[in-house]
C-alpha atoms as a PDB file:
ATOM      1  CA  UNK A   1      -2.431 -97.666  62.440  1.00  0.00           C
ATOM      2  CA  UNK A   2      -4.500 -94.904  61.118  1.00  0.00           C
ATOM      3  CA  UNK A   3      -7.090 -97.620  59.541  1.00  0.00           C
ATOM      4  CA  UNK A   4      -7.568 -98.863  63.008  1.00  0.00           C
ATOM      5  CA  UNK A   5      -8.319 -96.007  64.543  1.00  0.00           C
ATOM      6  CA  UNK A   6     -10.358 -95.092  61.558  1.00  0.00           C
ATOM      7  CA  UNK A   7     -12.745 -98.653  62.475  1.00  0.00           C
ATOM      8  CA  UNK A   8     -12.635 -98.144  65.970  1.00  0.00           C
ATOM      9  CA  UNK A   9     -13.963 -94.497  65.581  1.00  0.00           C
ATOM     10  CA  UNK A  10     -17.008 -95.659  63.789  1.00  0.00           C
ATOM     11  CA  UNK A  11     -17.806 -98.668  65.490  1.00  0.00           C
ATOM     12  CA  UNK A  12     -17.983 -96.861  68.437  1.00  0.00           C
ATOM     13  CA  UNK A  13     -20.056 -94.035  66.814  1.00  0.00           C
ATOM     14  CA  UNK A  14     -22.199 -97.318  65.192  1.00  0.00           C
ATOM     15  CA  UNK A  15     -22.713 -98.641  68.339  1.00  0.00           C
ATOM     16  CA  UNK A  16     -23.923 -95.531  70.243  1.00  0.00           C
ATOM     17  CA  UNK A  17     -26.557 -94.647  67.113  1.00  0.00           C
ATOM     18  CA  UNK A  18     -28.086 -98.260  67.445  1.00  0.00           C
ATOM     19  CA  UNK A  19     -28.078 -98.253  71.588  1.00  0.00           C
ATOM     20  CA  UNK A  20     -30.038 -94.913  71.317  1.00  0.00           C
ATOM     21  CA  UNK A  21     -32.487 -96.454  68.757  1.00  0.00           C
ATOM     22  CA  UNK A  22     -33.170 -99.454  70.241  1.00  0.00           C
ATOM     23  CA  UNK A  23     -34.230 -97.895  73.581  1.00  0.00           C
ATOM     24  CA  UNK A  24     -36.571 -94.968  72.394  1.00  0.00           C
ATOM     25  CA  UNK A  25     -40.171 -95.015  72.471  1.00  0.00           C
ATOM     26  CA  UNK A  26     -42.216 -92.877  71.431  1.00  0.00           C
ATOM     27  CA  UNK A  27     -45.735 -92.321  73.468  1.00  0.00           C
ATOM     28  CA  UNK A  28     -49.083 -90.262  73.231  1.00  0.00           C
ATOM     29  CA  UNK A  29     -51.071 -89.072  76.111  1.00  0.00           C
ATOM     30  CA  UNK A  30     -54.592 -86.829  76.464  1.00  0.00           C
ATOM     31  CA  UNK A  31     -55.445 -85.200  79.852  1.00  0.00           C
ATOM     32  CA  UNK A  32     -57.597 -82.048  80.660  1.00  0.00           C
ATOM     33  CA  UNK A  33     -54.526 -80.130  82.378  1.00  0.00           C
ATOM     34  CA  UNK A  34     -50.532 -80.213  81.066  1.00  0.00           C
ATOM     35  CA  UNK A  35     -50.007 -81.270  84.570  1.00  0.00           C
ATOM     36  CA  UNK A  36     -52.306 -84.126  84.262  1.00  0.00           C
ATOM     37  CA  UNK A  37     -50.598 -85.185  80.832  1.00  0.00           C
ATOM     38  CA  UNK A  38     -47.286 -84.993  82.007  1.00  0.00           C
ATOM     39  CA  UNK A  39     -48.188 -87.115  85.001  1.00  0.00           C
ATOM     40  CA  UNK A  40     -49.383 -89.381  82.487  1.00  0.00           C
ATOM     41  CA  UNK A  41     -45.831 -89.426  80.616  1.00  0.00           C
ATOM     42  CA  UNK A  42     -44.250 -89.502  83.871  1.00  0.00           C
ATOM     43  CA  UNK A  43     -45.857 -92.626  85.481  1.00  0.00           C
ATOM     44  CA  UNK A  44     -45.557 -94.477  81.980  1.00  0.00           C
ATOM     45  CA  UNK A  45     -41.803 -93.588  82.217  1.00  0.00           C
ATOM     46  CA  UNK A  46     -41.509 -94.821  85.656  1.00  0.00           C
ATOM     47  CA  UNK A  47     -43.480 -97.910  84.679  1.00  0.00           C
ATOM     48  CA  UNK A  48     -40.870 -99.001  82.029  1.00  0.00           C
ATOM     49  CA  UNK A  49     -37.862 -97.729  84.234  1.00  0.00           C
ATOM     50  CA  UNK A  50     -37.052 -94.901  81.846  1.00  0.00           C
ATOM     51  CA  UNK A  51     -36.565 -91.158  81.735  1.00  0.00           C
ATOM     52  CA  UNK A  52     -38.687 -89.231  79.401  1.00  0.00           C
ATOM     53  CA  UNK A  53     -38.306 -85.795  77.271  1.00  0.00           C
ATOM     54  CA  UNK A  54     -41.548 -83.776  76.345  1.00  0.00           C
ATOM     55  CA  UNK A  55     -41.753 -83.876  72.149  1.00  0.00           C
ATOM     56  CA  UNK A  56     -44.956 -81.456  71.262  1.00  0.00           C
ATOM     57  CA  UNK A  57     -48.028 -80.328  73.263  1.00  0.00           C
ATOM     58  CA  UNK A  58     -50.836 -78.806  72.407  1.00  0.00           C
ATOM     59  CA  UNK A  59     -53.801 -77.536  73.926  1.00  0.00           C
ATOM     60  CA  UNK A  60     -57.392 -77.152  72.053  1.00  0.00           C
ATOM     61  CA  UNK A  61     -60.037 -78.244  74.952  1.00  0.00           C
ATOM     62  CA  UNK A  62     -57.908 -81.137  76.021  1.00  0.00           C
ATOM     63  CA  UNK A  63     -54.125 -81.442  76.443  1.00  0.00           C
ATOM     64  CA  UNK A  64     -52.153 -83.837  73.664  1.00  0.00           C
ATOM     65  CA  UNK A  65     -48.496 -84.618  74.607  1.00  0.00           C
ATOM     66  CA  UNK A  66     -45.938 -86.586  73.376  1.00  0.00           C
ATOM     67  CA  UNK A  67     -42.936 -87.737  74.640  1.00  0.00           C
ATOM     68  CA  UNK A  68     -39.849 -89.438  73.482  1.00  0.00           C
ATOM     69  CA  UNK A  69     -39.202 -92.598  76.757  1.00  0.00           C
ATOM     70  CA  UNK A  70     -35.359 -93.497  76.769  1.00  0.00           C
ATOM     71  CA  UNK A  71     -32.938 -95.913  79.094  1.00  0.00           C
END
């Protein structure tokens, strides 16, 4: 009994890891203004029916974002 739930545990935790992977996308956007960028991110997101979390920005004289897309 213990060995099954033993296998059922990890498929389970198996199954989530390679759900998560297979949906994430990473993207790269430039704007003049974070707002712009993340508009940018945003209507990508919306595009692909997905939600999106802000990676890294950066600001020199134009904005660089990237974001992580996920369903």
């Amino acid at each position: 009994m213990k060995t099954i739930k033993t296998l059922t545990i990890a498929a389970a935790a198996g199954l989530s890891l390679m759900s998560a992977a297979s949906f994430a996308q990473s993207i790269s956007v430039e704007s003049s203004t974070l707002d712009g960028a993340e508009a940018k991110v945003a209507a990508v997101a919306q595009q692909q029916g997905a939600q999106y979390k802000i990676t890294e920005a950066n600001t020199n004289n134009r904005v660089h974002m990237t974001a992580e897309l996920y369903k």
